[in-house]
Amino acid sequence: MQDNSASILLIDDHPLLRKGVKQLIEMNPNMKVVAEACNAIDGVKQAVEHEPDLILLDLNMPEINGIETLKMLREEEVSSRIIVFTVSDNEEDVVAALKAGADGYLLKDMEPEDLLTSLEQAASGTLVISPRLTTLLAQALQSNKRSDKVDTSSLTPREKQIIKLIANGMANKVIARKLNITEGTVKVHVKHLLKKLRLRSRVEVAVWAVQEGLN
Amino acid sequence: MQDNSASILLIDDHPLLRKGVKQLIEMNPNMKVVAEACNAIDGVKQAVEHEPDLILLDLNMPEINGIETLKMLREEEVSSRIIVFTVSDNEEDVVAALKAGADGYLLKDMEPEDLLTSLEQAASGTLVISPRLTTLLAQALQSNKRSDKVDTSSLTPREKQIIKLIANGMANKVIARKLNITEGTVKVHVKHLLKKLRLRSRVEVAVWAVQEGLN
DNA sequence: GCCCACCTACCACTTTGGTGGTACACCGGT
DNA sequence: ACCGGTGTACCACCAAAGTGGTAGGTGGGC
């Protein structure tokens, strides 16, 4: 806050890389590295102490990995924007990072000048993502299509309909009213679909349906 | 299958645009427009009849919109790759299309040559997405962070823990064993968190937790 | 015509879930 | 030293969910 340059914290277990990134960043007078850390514990400590505008966080770290670190930072209610900065273009990592609340995901193989502009954007509040990851993100959203372990095909239309209503949190009685059938009949359908899906309660049905994207 | 060029079906209510796209596509000898349709019903019919390699689908259509059309095509078990081709860079549209199983999402303001290469990629099985949509997709995945309508802050650690277990489909008894407390105590916690979250059953808790990404 | 899958309905029954209340122990803050 | 929040436990009670079985009506397919 003393000057108008964005303060940055680097968390990465690789000293050489920190050095390089720091040099790069400080070529831009609008940004300044105010602290560095080589592991999660120290990173969280520095973050709490400095409350930087941006945190550049590596995913591959010994002991506690980046995602965990991210969660720890969120627990501490650090207000900084957290940008994951890593070599991993693995779908799971990207999705996990974003779900954990990352404000950006940049790959280490970016061109230096692109990195700088991305960081400036991030500092100004934009969610930044390496363009290479577009397809990955789209696939993550599509998640339903793939991996239908349970054979949803054996379900009758009525059963599918009731699954959706259960996934909306409705009780048997409410479902019965909505479909103009008796509660007993709803129970019959529920019983059958539980058998078919090999689940043990409507709660499991609900979470399964939501995760499968049956809306 | 007769020749090795990719067959394409255009579904768009705008004849002029169909004409333009068709001309563009047929500049590439590897692709061929085999049919056109100006609405959902006709589109599905043509799709079933021709089973084209690719379907270019507009979202803004009278009567039945593109997303619904997409679902209808999936219902018919059409094997074609379906590429949404639209002006809408609206997050909801993109997400809905991908969740409904679109194999691509391209914006109409693309450069013609980029469109051609994207279509070629799509025909060869790649999921194609207009680069402009990256940030949008990322935001969709982050969905948890934003819009905490319910004040999750008032929950005690124990309650949060139990919410997660409920979201895993566990019964009170199972939760009790896992936490080494009595079932009665679990019920107490459930009762309290239902009040705090203003929900009416553990099923609602489960779907809320899953949607909020509390894993 | 008959069979089969599906949807519907009713029954009795057990288990699980949710409500209301009281109570005690622990801990951190005033 | 007292208070409030938290976690634990017990109780009784009623509501909801799930199980087993039987059974009638419908519509499509052989």
Tab-separated table of C-alpha atoms (C1' of nucleotides) in Angstrom:
chain	number	residue	atom	x	y	z
A	1	MET	CA	0.000	0.000	0.000
A	2	GLN	CA	3.010	2.273	0.528
A	3	ASP	CA	3.578	2.563	-3.220
A	4	ASN	CA	1.266	1.621	-6.034
A	5	SER	CA	3.160	-1.448	-7.171
A	6	ALA	CA	1.599	-4.885	-6.719
A	7	SER	CA	3.213	-6.956	-3.976
A	8	ILE	CA	3.957	-10.569	-4.778
A	9	LEU	CA	4.834	-13.647	-2.734
A	10	LEU	CA	6.600	-16.577	-4.430
A	11	ILE	CA	6.058	-20.060	-3.060
A	12	ASP	CA	8.228	-22.613	-4.845
A	13	ASP	CA	10.721	-25.155	-3.637
A	14	HIS	CA	13.114	-24.426	-6.455
A	15	PRO	CA	15.447	-21.527	-5.546
A	16	LEU	CA	16.738	-21.049	-9.054
A	17	LEU	CA	13.279	-20.662	-10.451
A	18	ARG	CA	12.354	-18.193	-7.737
A	19	LYS	CA	15.407	-16.173	-8.636
A	20	GLY	CA	14.507	-16.148	-12.296
A	21	VAL	CA	10.893	-15.233	-11.753
A	22	LYS	CA	11.849	-12.530	-9.291
A	23	GLN	CA	14.220	-10.964	-11.777
A	24	LEU	CA	11.597	-11.108	-14.472
A	25	ILE	CA	8.917	-9.580	-12.283
A	26	GLU	CA	11.108	-6.751	-11.131
A	27	MET	CA	11.755	-5.702	-14.687
A	28	ASN	CA	8.236	-4.368	-14.394
A	29	PRO	CA	8.155	-1.379	-12.038
A	30	ASN	CA	4.491	-2.033	-11.247
A	31	MET	CA	5.248	-5.292	-9.470
A	32	LYS	CA	7.467	-6.227	-6.597
A	33	VAL	CA	8.372	-9.514	-4.941
A	34	VAL	CA	8.003	-8.848	-1.223
A	35	ALA	CA	8.642	-12.349	0.063
A	36	GLU	CA	9.588	-15.896	-0.930
A	37	ALA	CA	8.972	-19.299	0.591
A	38	CYS	CA	10.207	-22.761	-0.283
A	39	ASN	CA	7.426	-24.802	1.358
A	40	ALA	CA	3.800	-24.682	2.428
A	41	ILE	CA	4.298	-23.879	6.110
A	42	ASP	CA	6.622	-21.004	5.443
A	43	GLY	CA	4.428	-19.880	2.560
A	44	VAL	CA	1.355	-19.578	4.731
A	45	LYS	CA	3.368	-17.737	7.375
A	46	GLN	CA	4.699	-15.228	4.851
A	47	ALA	CA	1.263	-14.805	3.335
A	48	VAL	CA	-0.315	-13.981	6.679
A	49	GLU	CA	2.504	-11.608	7.500
A	50	HIS	CA	2.676	-9.680	4.231
A	51	GLU	CA	-0.843	-10.070	2.831
A	52	PRO	CA	0.551	-9.622	-0.692
A	53	ASP	CA	-1.602	-8.691	-3.662
A	54	LEU	CA	-0.586	-11.848	-5.496
A	55	ILE	CA	0.737	-15.222	-4.481
A	56	LEU	CA	2.489	-17.346	-7.097
A	57	LEU	CA	2.147	-20.918	-5.955
A	58	ASP	CA	3.896	-24.004	-7.274
A	59	LEU	CA	2.034	-27.299	-7.186
A	60	ASN	CA	4.929	-29.717	-6.953
A	61	MET	CA	6.349	-29.301	-3.521
A	62	PRO	CA	7.722	-31.807	-1.024
A	63	GLU	CA	5.701	-32.671	2.105
A	64	ILE	CA	2.625	-30.535	1.438
A	65	ASN	CA	1.576	-30.067	-2.162
A	66	GLY	CA	0.258	-26.923	-3.768
A	67	ILE	CA	-3.431	-27.745	-3.590
A	68	GLU	CA	-3.182	-28.380	0.132
A	69	THR	CA	-1.235	-25.168	0.504
A	70	LEU	CA	-3.970	-23.359	-1.366
A	71	LYS	CA	-6.583	-24.711	0.995
A	72	MET	CA	-4.465	-23.730	3.981
A	73	LEU	CA	-4.194	-20.201	2.641
A	74	ARG	CA	-7.946	-20.034	2.205
A	75	GLU	CA	-8.421	-21.329	5.742
A	76	GLU	CA	-6.284	-18.487	7.019
A	77	GLU	CA	-8.553	-16.119	5.125
A	78	VAL	CA	-5.641	-14.592	3.280
A	79	SER	CA	-7.101	-12.017	0.924
A	80	SER	CA	-4.372	-12.280	-1.707
A	81	ARG	CA	-5.122	-13.450	-5.208
A	82	ILE	CA	-3.570	-16.872	-5.558
A	83	ILE	CA	-2.130	-17.847	-8.916
A	84	VAL	CA	-1.039	-21.418	-9.410
A	85	PHE	CA	2.210	-21.464	-11.371
A	86	THR	CA	3.308	-24.908	-12.375
A	87	VAL	CA	4.484	-27.269	-15.090
A	88	SER	CA	1.477	-29.533	-14.720
A	89	ASP	CA	-1.069	-29.363	-17.495
A	90	ASN	CA	-2.870	-32.292	-15.905
A	91	GLU	CA	-6.640	-31.989	-15.892
A	92	GLU	CA	-7.065	-33.063	-12.302
A	93	ASP	CA	-4.594	-30.494	-11.062
A	94	VAL	CA	-6.231	-27.658	-12.961
A	95	VAL	CA	-9.706	-28.589	-11.821
A	96	ALA	CA	-8.643	-29.144	-8.225
A	97	ALA	CA	-6.859	-25.805	-8.139
A	98	LEU	CA	-9.808	-23.875	-9.507
A	99	LYS	CA	-12.265	-25.633	-7.246
A	100	ALA	CA	-10.034	-24.879	-4.297
A	101	GLY	CA	-10.373	-21.238	-5.246
A	102	ALA	CA	-7.301	-20.391	-7.305
A	103	ASP	CA	-7.578	-17.034	-9.059
A	104	GLY	CA	-5.439	-18.193	-11.932
A	105	TYR	CA	-3.498	-21.085	-13.376
A	106	LEU	CA	-0.385	-20.358	-15.399
A	107	LEU	CA	2.057	-22.799	-16.929
A	108	LYS	CA	5.771	-22.392	-16.388
A	109	ASP	CA	6.538	-22.806	-20.055
A	110	MET	CA	4.885	-19.494	-20.904
A	111	GLU	CA	6.804	-16.825	-22.693
A	112	PRO	CA	8.233	-14.429	-20.079
A	113	GLU	CA	6.467	-11.414	-21.537
A	114	ASP	CA	3.166	-13.282	-21.538
A	115	LEU	CA	3.701	-14.175	-17.911
A	116	LEU	CA	4.213	-10.536	-17.038
A	117	THR	CA	1.063	-9.399	-18.771
A	118	SER	CA	-0.879	-12.244	-17.168
A	119	LEU	CA	0.341	-11.228	-13.746
A	120	GLU	CA	-0.677	-7.647	-14.374
A	121	GLN	CA	-4.123	-8.803	-15.382
A	122	ALA	CA	-4.320	-10.992	-12.308
A	123	ALA	CA	-3.313	-8.106	-10.075
A	124	SER	CA	-6.126	-6.071	-11.573
A	125	GLY	CA	-8.618	-8.759	-10.698
A	126	THR	CA	-8.911	-10.878	-13.809
A	127	LEU	CA	-8.966	-14.650	-13.670
A	128	VAL	CA	-5.981	-15.710	-15.756
A	129	ILE	CA	-5.573	-19.095	-17.397
A	130	SER	CA	-2.943	-20.339	-19.809
A	131	PRO	CA	-4.679	-20.632	-23.188
A	132	ARG	CA	-3.387	-24.160	-23.673
A	133	LEU	CA	-5.783	-25.344	-20.968
A	134	THR	CA	-9.028	-24.456	-22.718
A	135	THR	CA	-9.738	-27.918	-24.037
A	136	LEU	CA	-8.946	-29.426	-20.674
A	137	LEU	CA	-11.422	-27.195	-18.902
A	138	ALA	CA	-14.122	-28.020	-21.367
A	139	GLN	CA	-13.550	-31.721	-20.853
A	140	ALA	CA	-13.816	-31.288	-17.115
A	141	LEU	CA	-17.232	-29.690	-17.524
A	142	GLN	CA	-18.425	-32.469	-19.776
A	143	SER	CA	-17.553	-34.928	-17.046
A	144	ASN	CA	-20.930	-36.625	-17.149
A	145	LYS	CA	-20.739	-38.272	-20.585
A	146	ARG	CA	-17.709	-40.343	-19.789
A	147	SER	CA	-17.446	-43.125	-17.235
A	148	ASP	CA	-20.991	-44.288	-16.823
A	149	LYS	CA	-19.990	-47.072	-14.474
A	150	VAL	CA	-23.593	-47.649	-13.474
A	151	ASP	CA	-25.859	-48.736	-16.272
A	152	THR	CA	-28.349	-45.896	-16.241
A	153	SER	CA	-29.922	-47.610	-19.227
A	154	SER	CA	-31.860	-50.091	-17.143
A	155	LEU	CA	-33.810	-47.270	-15.518
A	156	THR	CA	-37.358	-46.649	-16.643
A	157	PRO	CA	-38.424	-43.088	-17.558
A	158	ARG	CA	-40.411	-42.819	-14.344
A	159	GLU	CA	-37.421	-43.836	-12.292
A	160	LYS	CA	-35.174	-41.295	-13.981
A	161	GLN	CA	-37.760	-38.654	-13.319
A	162	ILE	CA	-37.916	-39.538	-9.649
A	163	ILE	CA	-34.138	-39.529	-9.367
A	164	LYS	CA	-34.101	-35.929	-10.526
A	165	LEU	CA	-36.715	-34.978	-7.960
A	166	ILE	CA	-34.777	-36.706	-5.200
A	167	ALA	CA	-31.710	-34.795	-6.340
A	168	ASN	CA	-33.725	-31.645	-5.774
A	169	GLY	CA	-34.102	-32.676	-2.173
A	170	MET	CA	-37.756	-33.612	-2.390
A	171	ALA	CA	-39.408	-36.004	0.057
A	172	ASN	CA	-41.491	-38.937	-1.148
A	173	LYS	CA	-44.688	-37.162	-0.173
A	174	VAL	CA	-43.786	-34.067	-2.201
A	175	ILE	CA	-42.807	-36.162	-5.177
A	176	ALA	CA	-46.128	-37.988	-4.941
A	177	ARG	CA	-48.073	-34.723	-5.015
A	178	LYS	CA	-46.035	-33.428	-7.915
A	179	LEU	CA	-46.585	-36.553	-9.999
A	180	ASN	CA	-50.160	-37.125	-8.885
A	181	ILE	CA	-49.479	-40.588	-7.546
A	182	THR	CA	-49.512	-41.965	-4.001
A	183	GLU	CA	-46.558	-41.861	-1.658
A	184	GLY	CA	-46.569	-45.644	-1.637
A	185	THR	CA	-46.006	-45.736	-5.368
A	186	VAL	CA	-43.126	-43.325	-5.064
A	187	LYS	CA	-41.596	-45.645	-2.499
A	188	VAL	CA	-41.922	-48.515	-4.939
A	189	HIS	CA	-40.038	-46.587	-7.601
A	190	VAL	CA	-37.392	-45.552	-5.100
A	191	LYS	CA	-36.995	-49.143	-3.970
A	192	HIS	CA	-36.498	-50.296	-7.538
A	193	LEU	CA	-34.038	-47.622	-8.526
A	194	LEU	CA	-32.016	-48.196	-5.384
A	195	LYS	CA	-31.657	-51.834	-6.396
A	196	LYS	CA	-30.742	-50.966	-9.979
A	197	LEU	CA	-28.164	-48.375	-9.008
A	198	ARG	CA	-26.910	-50.528	-6.139
A	199	LEU	CA	-27.193	-47.638	-3.732
A	200	ARG	CA	-28.316	-47.754	-0.127
A	201	SER	CA	-30.319	-44.597	0.421
A	202	ARG	CA	-31.910	-41.633	-1.309
A	203	VAL	CA	-29.026	-39.515	-0.058
A	204	GLU	CA	-26.625	-41.584	-2.124
A	205	VAL	CA	-28.985	-41.269	-5.060
A	206	ALA	CA	-28.991	-37.499	-4.666
A	207	VAL	CA	-25.214	-37.099	-4.558
A	208	TRP	CA	-24.788	-39.544	-7.420
A	209	ALA	CA	-27.286	-37.645	-9.527
A	210	VAL	CA	-25.774	-34.267	-8.773
A	211	GLN	CA	-22.255	-35.445	-9.533
A	212	GLU	CA	-23.423	-37.098	-12.702
A	213	GLY	CA	-24.982	-33.811	-13.729
A	214	LEU	CA	-28.513	-35.142	-14.041
A	215	ASN	CA	-30.387	-31.893	-14.079
B	1	MET	CA	-18.078	-43.433	-45.941
B	2	GLN	CA	-18.173	-43.297	-49.757
B	3	ASP	CA	-15.260	-40.906	-49.937
B	4	ASN	CA	-12.862	-39.827	-47.241
B	5	SER	CA	-14.268	-36.329	-46.756
B	6	ALA	CA	-16.047	-35.464	-43.525
B	7	SER	CA	-19.818	-35.111	-43.883
B	8	ILE	CA	-21.430	-32.134	-42.174
B	9	LEU	CA	-24.980	-31.158	-41.260
B	10	LEU	CA	-25.818	-27.493	-40.687
B	11	ILE	CA	-28.654	-26.625	-38.315
B	12	ASP	CA	-29.327	-22.884	-38.281
B	13	ASP	CA	-32.444	-20.840	-38.843
B	14	HIS	CA	-30.561	-18.233	-40.820
B	15	PRO	CA	-30.401	-19.238	-44.527
B	16	LEU	CA	-27.804	-16.632	-45.437
B	17	LEU	CA	-25.447	-17.827	-42.766
B	18	ARG	CA	-25.919	-21.437	-43.859
B	19	LYS	CA	-25.048	-20.418	-47.388
B	20	GLY	CA	-21.907	-18.622	-46.248
B	21	VAL	CA	-20.724	-21.417	-44.027
B	22	LYS	CA	-21.421	-23.986	-46.687
B	23	GLN	CA	-19.366	-22.088	-49.235
B	24	LEU	CA	-16.547	-21.732	-46.761
B	25	ILE	CA	-16.574	-25.384	-45.821
B	26	GLU	CA	-16.570	-26.575	-49.383
B	27	MET	CA	-13.435	-24.632	-50.106
B	28	ASN	CA	-11.863	-27.463	-48.169
B	29	PRO	CA	-11.998	-30.690	-50.191
B	30	ASN	CA	-11.860	-32.761	-46.998
B	31	MET	CA	-15.263	-31.577	-45.834
B	32	LYS	CA	-18.682	-31.633	-47.357
B	33	VAL	CA	-22.061	-30.286	-46.289
B	34	VAL	CA	-24.464	-33.172	-46.814
B	35	ALA	CA	-27.602	-31.611	-45.360
B	36	GLU	CA	-29.083	-28.462	-43.865
B	37	ALA	CA	-31.958	-27.762	-41.512
B	38	CYS	CA	-33.571	-24.569	-40.269
B	39	ASN	CA	-35.095	-25.899	-37.046
B	40	ALA	CA	-34.769	-28.548	-34.374
B	41	ILE	CA	-37.312	-31.036	-35.683
B	42	ASP	CA	-35.936	-31.069	-39.184
B	43	GLY	CA	-32.409	-31.058	-37.789
B	44	VAL	CA	-32.974	-34.228	-35.805
B	45	LYS	CA	-34.613	-35.862	-38.801
B	46	GLN	CA	-31.696	-35.021	-41.091
B	47	ALA	CA	-29.229	-36.150	-38.447
B	48	VAL	CA	-30.879	-39.550	-38.097
B	49	GLU	CA	-31.069	-39.938	-41.841
B	50	HIS	CA	-27.526	-38.909	-42.759
B	51	GLU	CA	-25.572	-39.696	-39.571
B	52	PRO	CA	-23.035	-37.036	-40.553
B	53	ASP	CA	-19.567	-36.865	-39.057
B	54	LEU	CA	-20.185	-33.377	-37.752
B	55	ILE	CA	-23.247	-31.345	-36.866
B	56	LEU	CA	-22.919	-27.570	-36.670
B	57	LEU	CA	-25.679	-26.404	-34.378
B	58	ASP	CA	-26.897	-22.882	-33.727
B	59	LEU	CA	-28.205	-22.029	-30.256
B	60	ASN	CA	-30.614	-19.242	-31.106
B	61	MET	CA	-33.479	-20.849	-32.909
B	62	PRO	CA	-37.206	-20.228	-32.746
B	63	GLU	CA	-39.478	-22.754	-31.017
B	64	ILE	CA	-36.865	-25.202	-29.787
B	65	ASN	CA	-33.484	-23.792	-28.814
B	66	GLY	CA	-30.104	-25.302	-29.494
B	67	ILE	CA	-29.550	-26.905	-26.107
B	68	GLU	CA	-32.851	-28.723	-26.349
B	69	THR	CA	-31.987	-29.756	-29.883
B	70	LEU	CA	-28.692	-31.096	-28.609
B	71	LYS	CA	-30.464	-33.180	-25.996
B	72	MET	CA	-32.880	-34.475	-28.602
B	73	LEU	CA	-29.987	-35.516	-30.806
B	74	ARG	CA	-28.402	-37.345	-27.891
B	75	GLU	CA	-31.694	-39.049	-27.140
B	76	GLU	CA	-31.782	-40.329	-30.698
B	77	GLU	CA	-28.316	-41.727	-30.115
B	78	VAL	CA	-26.952	-39.911	-33.117
B	79	SER	CA	-23.265	-40.710	-33.248
B	80	SER	CA	-22.203	-37.481	-34.954
B	81	ARG	CA	-19.912	-35.037	-33.229
B	82	ILE	CA	-21.998	-32.034	-32.352
B	83	ILE	CA	-20.365	-28.619	-32.508
B	84	VAL	CA	-22.300	-25.669	-31.155
B	85	PHE	CA	-21.788	-22.692	-33.456
B	86	THR	CA	-23.250	-19.490	-32.122
B	87	VAL	CA	-22.803	-15.828	-31.292
B	88	SER	CA	-23.403	-16.371	-27.593
B	89	ASP	CA	-20.367	-16.098	-25.365
B	90	ASN	CA	-22.640	-16.369	-22.369
B	91	GLU	CA	-21.322	-18.561	-19.573
B	92	GLU	CA	-24.581	-20.379	-19.012
B	93	ASP	CA	-24.898	-21.316	-22.665
B	94	VAL	CA	-21.370	-22.634	-22.869
B	95	VAL	CA	-21.682	-24.657	-19.702
B	96	ALA	CA	-25.105	-26.005	-20.617
B	97	ALA	CA	-23.904	-27.022	-24.057
B	98	LEU	CA	-20.872	-28.863	-22.755
B	99	LYS	CA	-22.825	-30.567	-20.000
B	100	ALA	CA	-25.390	-31.639	-22.565
B	101	GLY	CA	-22.556	-33.326	-24.391
B	102	ALA	CA	-21.428	-30.900	-27.078
B	103	ASP	CA	-18.148	-31.892	-28.688
B	104	GLY	CA	-17.216	-28.317	-29.354
B	105	TYR	CA	-18.277	-24.709	-28.953
B	106	LEU	CA	-17.266	-22.221	-31.602
B	107	LEU	CA	-18.162	-18.564	-31.882
B	108	LYS	CA	-19.490	-17.151	-35.104
B	109	ASP	CA	-17.105	-14.228	-35.030
B	110	MET	CA	-14.122	-16.491	-35.634
B	111	GLU	CA	-11.854	-15.888	-38.548
B	112	PRO	CA	-13.001	-18.120	-41.445
B	113	GLU	CA	-9.685	-19.899	-41.718
B	114	ASP	CA	-9.678	-20.584	-37.962
B	115	LEU	CA	-13.146	-22.033	-38.279
B	116	LEU	CA	-11.973	-24.401	-40.989
B	117	THR	CA	-9.035	-25.670	-38.979
B	118	SER	CA	-11.254	-26.050	-35.917
B	119	LEU	CA	-13.724	-28.103	-37.897
B	120	GLU	CA	-10.954	-30.320	-39.187
B	121	GLN	CA	-9.761	-30.881	-35.652
B	122	ALA	CA	-13.293	-31.622	-34.543
B	123	ALA	CA	-13.727	-34.136	-37.332
B	124	SER	CA	-10.590	-35.875	-36.167
B	125	GLY	CA	-11.996	-36.204	-32.705
B	126	THR	CA	-10.657	-33.212	-30.825
B	127	LEU	CA	-12.834	-31.162	-28.526
B	128	VAL	CA	-12.694	-27.652	-29.990
B	129	ILE	CA	-13.428	-24.478	-28.075
B	130	SER	CA	-13.038	-20.860	-29.107
B	131	PRO	CA	-10.045	-19.548	-27.168
B	132	ARG	CA	-12.007	-16.516	-25.980
B	133	LEU	CA	-14.003	-18.786	-23.704
B	134	THR	CA	-11.147	-19.972	-21.503
B	135	THR	CA	-11.769	-17.558	-18.670
B	136	LEU	CA	-15.467	-18.319	-18.756
B	137	LEU	CA	-14.868	-22.027	-18.384
B	138	ALA	CA	-12.540	-21.506	-15.499
B	139	GLN	CA	-15.103	-19.370	-13.713
B	140	ALA	CA	-17.705	-22.049	-14.190
B	141	LEU	CA	-15.478	-24.561	-12.446
B	142	GLN	CA	-14.773	-22.225	-9.561
B	143	SER	CA	-18.475	-21.962	-8.957
B	144	ASN	CA	-18.156	-22.648	-5.246
B	145	LYS	CA	-16.345	-19.505	-4.100
B	146	ARG	CA	-18.889	-17.064	-5.341
B	147	SER	CA	-22.408	-16.680	-4.082
B	148	ASP	CA	-22.204	-17.984	-0.558
B	149	LYS	CA	-25.824	-17.116	0.073
B	150	VAL	CA	-25.826	-19.262	3.176
B	151	ASP	CA	-23.425	-18.168	5.867
B	152	THR	CA	-21.252	-21.238	6.151
B	153	SER	CA	-19.312	-19.267	8.746
B	154	SER	CA	-21.751	-19.975	11.538
B	155	LEU	CA	-21.049	-23.689	11.297
B	156	THR	CA	-18.841	-25.288	13.916
B	157	PRO	CA	-15.956	-27.528	12.777
B	158	ARG	CA	-17.844	-30.598	13.910
B	159	GLU	CA	-20.859	-29.590	11.880
B	160	LYS	CA	-18.791	-29.010	8.741
B	161	GLN	CA	-17.236	-32.408	9.231
B	162	ILE	CA	-20.621	-34.056	9.497
B	163	ILE	CA	-21.890	-32.241	6.405
B	164	LYS	CA	-19.085	-33.804	4.406
B	165	LEU	CA	-19.956	-37.246	5.695
B	166	ILE	CA	-23.617	-36.753	4.856
B	167	ALA	CA	-22.535	-35.670	1.387
B	168	ASN	CA	-20.796	-39.028	1.120
B	169	GLY	CA	-24.141	-40.661	1.662
B	170	MET	CA	-23.442	-41.878	5.179
B	171	ALA	CA	-26.212	-42.673	7.646
B	172	ASN	CA	-26.200	-41.240	11.161
B	173	LYS	CA	-25.185	-44.571	12.595
B	174	VAL	CA	-22.203	-44.864	10.290
B	175	ILE	CA	-21.136	-41.317	11.023
B	176	ALA	CA	-21.364	-42.063	14.734
B	177	ARG	CA	-19.068	-45.075	14.417
B	178	LYS	CA	-16.620	-43.132	12.317
B	179	LEU	CA	-16.403	-40.267	14.779
B	180	ASN	CA	-16.634	-42.445	17.896
B	181	ILE	CA	-19.689	-40.689	19.218
B	182	THR	CA	-23.266	-41.892	19.697
B	183	GLU	CA	-25.898	-41.775	17.008
B	184	GLY	CA	-27.902	-39.439	19.218
B	185	THR	CA	-25.090	-36.922	19.197
B	186	VAL	CA	-24.860	-37.104	15.439
B	187	LYS	CA	-28.566	-36.339	15.303
B	188	VAL	CA	-28.007	-33.300	17.482
B	189	HIS	CA	-25.369	-31.979	15.132
B	190	VAL	CA	-27.569	-32.675	12.121
B	191	LYS	CA	-30.460	-30.888	13.767
B	192	HIS	CA	-28.322	-27.836	14.417
B	193	LEU	CA	-26.802	-27.640	10.971
B	194	LEU	CA	-30.202	-28.038	9.346
B	195	LYS	CA	-31.368	-24.997	11.282
B	196	LYS	CA	-28.280	-22.979	10.421
B	197	LEU	CA	-28.431	-23.798	6.731
B	198	ARG	CA	-32.208	-23.440	6.666
B	199	LEU	CA	-32.585	-26.812	4.972
B	200	ARG	CA	-35.245	-29.401	5.588
B	201	SER	CA	-33.493	-32.744	5.280
B	202	ARG	CA	-30.122	-34.443	5.018
B	203	VAL	CA	-30.806	-34.962	1.324
B	204	GLU	CA	-30.879	-31.215	0.802
B	205	VAL	CA	-27.691	-30.956	2.831
B	206	ALA	CA	-26.048	-33.531	0.595
B	207	VAL	CA	-26.960	-31.875	-2.695
B	208	TRP	CA	-26.038	-28.451	-1.315
B	209	ALA	CA	-22.665	-29.725	-0.182
B	210	VAL	CA	-21.927	-31.454	-3.469
B	211	GLN	CA	-22.902	-28.444	-5.533
B	212	GLU	CA	-20.885	-26.164	-3.280
B	213	GLY	CA	-17.908	-28.430	-3.856
B	214	LEU	CA	-17.378	-29.287	-0.200
B	215	ASN	CA	-15.178	-32.322	-0.612
C	1	DG	C1'	-54.073	-64.309	-27.863
C	2	DC	C1'	-50.473	-64.208	-24.363
C	3	DC	C1'	-46.456	-62.506	-22.131
C	4	DC	C1'	-43.613	-58.968	-20.399
C	5	DA	C1'	-42.279	-54.525	-18.825
C	6	DC	C1'	-44.045	-50.730	-16.646
C	7	DC	C1'	-46.842	-47.943	-13.628
C	8	DT	C1'	-49.864	-47.948	-10.227
C	9	DA	C1'	-51.869	-49.127	-5.445
C	10	DC	C1'	-52.295	-51.117	-0.890
C	11	DC	C1'	-50.691	-53.580	3.153
C	12	DA	C1'	-47.786	-54.435	7.355
C	13	DC	C1'	-43.516	-53.941	9.162
C	14	DT	C1'	-38.650	-52.262	10.552
C	15	DT	C1'	-35.263	-48.894	10.361
C	16	DT	C1'	-33.694	-44.383	9.983
C	17	DG	C1'	-34.238	-39.491	10.468
C	18	DG	C1'	-35.624	-35.287	12.777
C	19	DT	C1'	-37.647	-32.533	17.034
C	20	DG	C1'	-37.876	-31.055	21.672
C	21	DG	C1'	-36.022	-31.020	25.920
C	22	DT	C1'	-32.416	-31.518	29.773
C	23	DA	C1'	-27.832	-32.101	31.213
C	24	DC	C1'	-22.784	-31.968	31.976
C	25	DA	C1'	-17.968	-30.956	30.840
C	26	DC	C1'	-14.558	-28.127	28.627
C	27	DC	C1'	-12.449	-23.813	27.216
C	28	DG	C1'	-11.615	-19.050	26.271
C	29	DG	C1'	-12.780	-14.343	27.279
C	30	DT	C1'	-14.633	-10.510	30.299
D	1	DA	C1'	-15.513	-16.320	38.910
D	2	DC	C1'	-19.005	-16.272	35.681
D	3	DC	C1'	-20.719	-16.682	30.875
D	4	DG	C1'	-21.274	-18.356	26.189
D	5	DG	C1'	-20.154	-21.464	22.628
D	6	DT	C1'	-19.121	-26.133	21.712
D	7	DG	C1'	-19.322	-31.101	21.960
D	8	DT	C1'	-21.146	-34.780	24.128
D	9	DA	C1'	-25.103	-37.785	25.904
D	10	DC	C1'	-29.747	-39.362	27.011
D	11	DC	C1'	-34.733	-39.349	26.619
D	12	DA	C1'	-39.380	-39.756	24.371
D	13	DC	C1'	-41.955	-39.016	20.389
D	14	DC	C1'	-43.448	-38.667	15.650
D	15	DA	C1'	-42.348	-38.501	10.769
D	16	DA	C1'	-40.092	-40.293	6.853
D	17	DA	C1'	-37.726	-43.850	4.460
D	18	DG	C1'	-37.140	-48.406	3.021
D	19	DT	C1'	-38.615	-53.676	2.639
D	20	DG	C1'	-41.513	-57.469	1.534
D	21	DG	C1'	-45.362	-59.115	-0.703
D	22	DT	C1'	-49.675	-59.049	-3.613
D	23	DA	C1'	-52.209	-57.258	-7.368
D	24	DG	C1'	-54.733	-54.645	-11.140
D	25	DG	C1'	-54.350	-52.018	-15.554
D	26	DT	C1'	-51.974	-50.793	-19.811
D	27	DG	C1'	-49.428	-51.149	-24.094
D	28	DG	C1'	-46.168	-53.295	-27.176
D	29	DG	C1'	-44.210	-57.464	-29.230
D	30	DC	C1'	-44.170	-62.420	-30.549
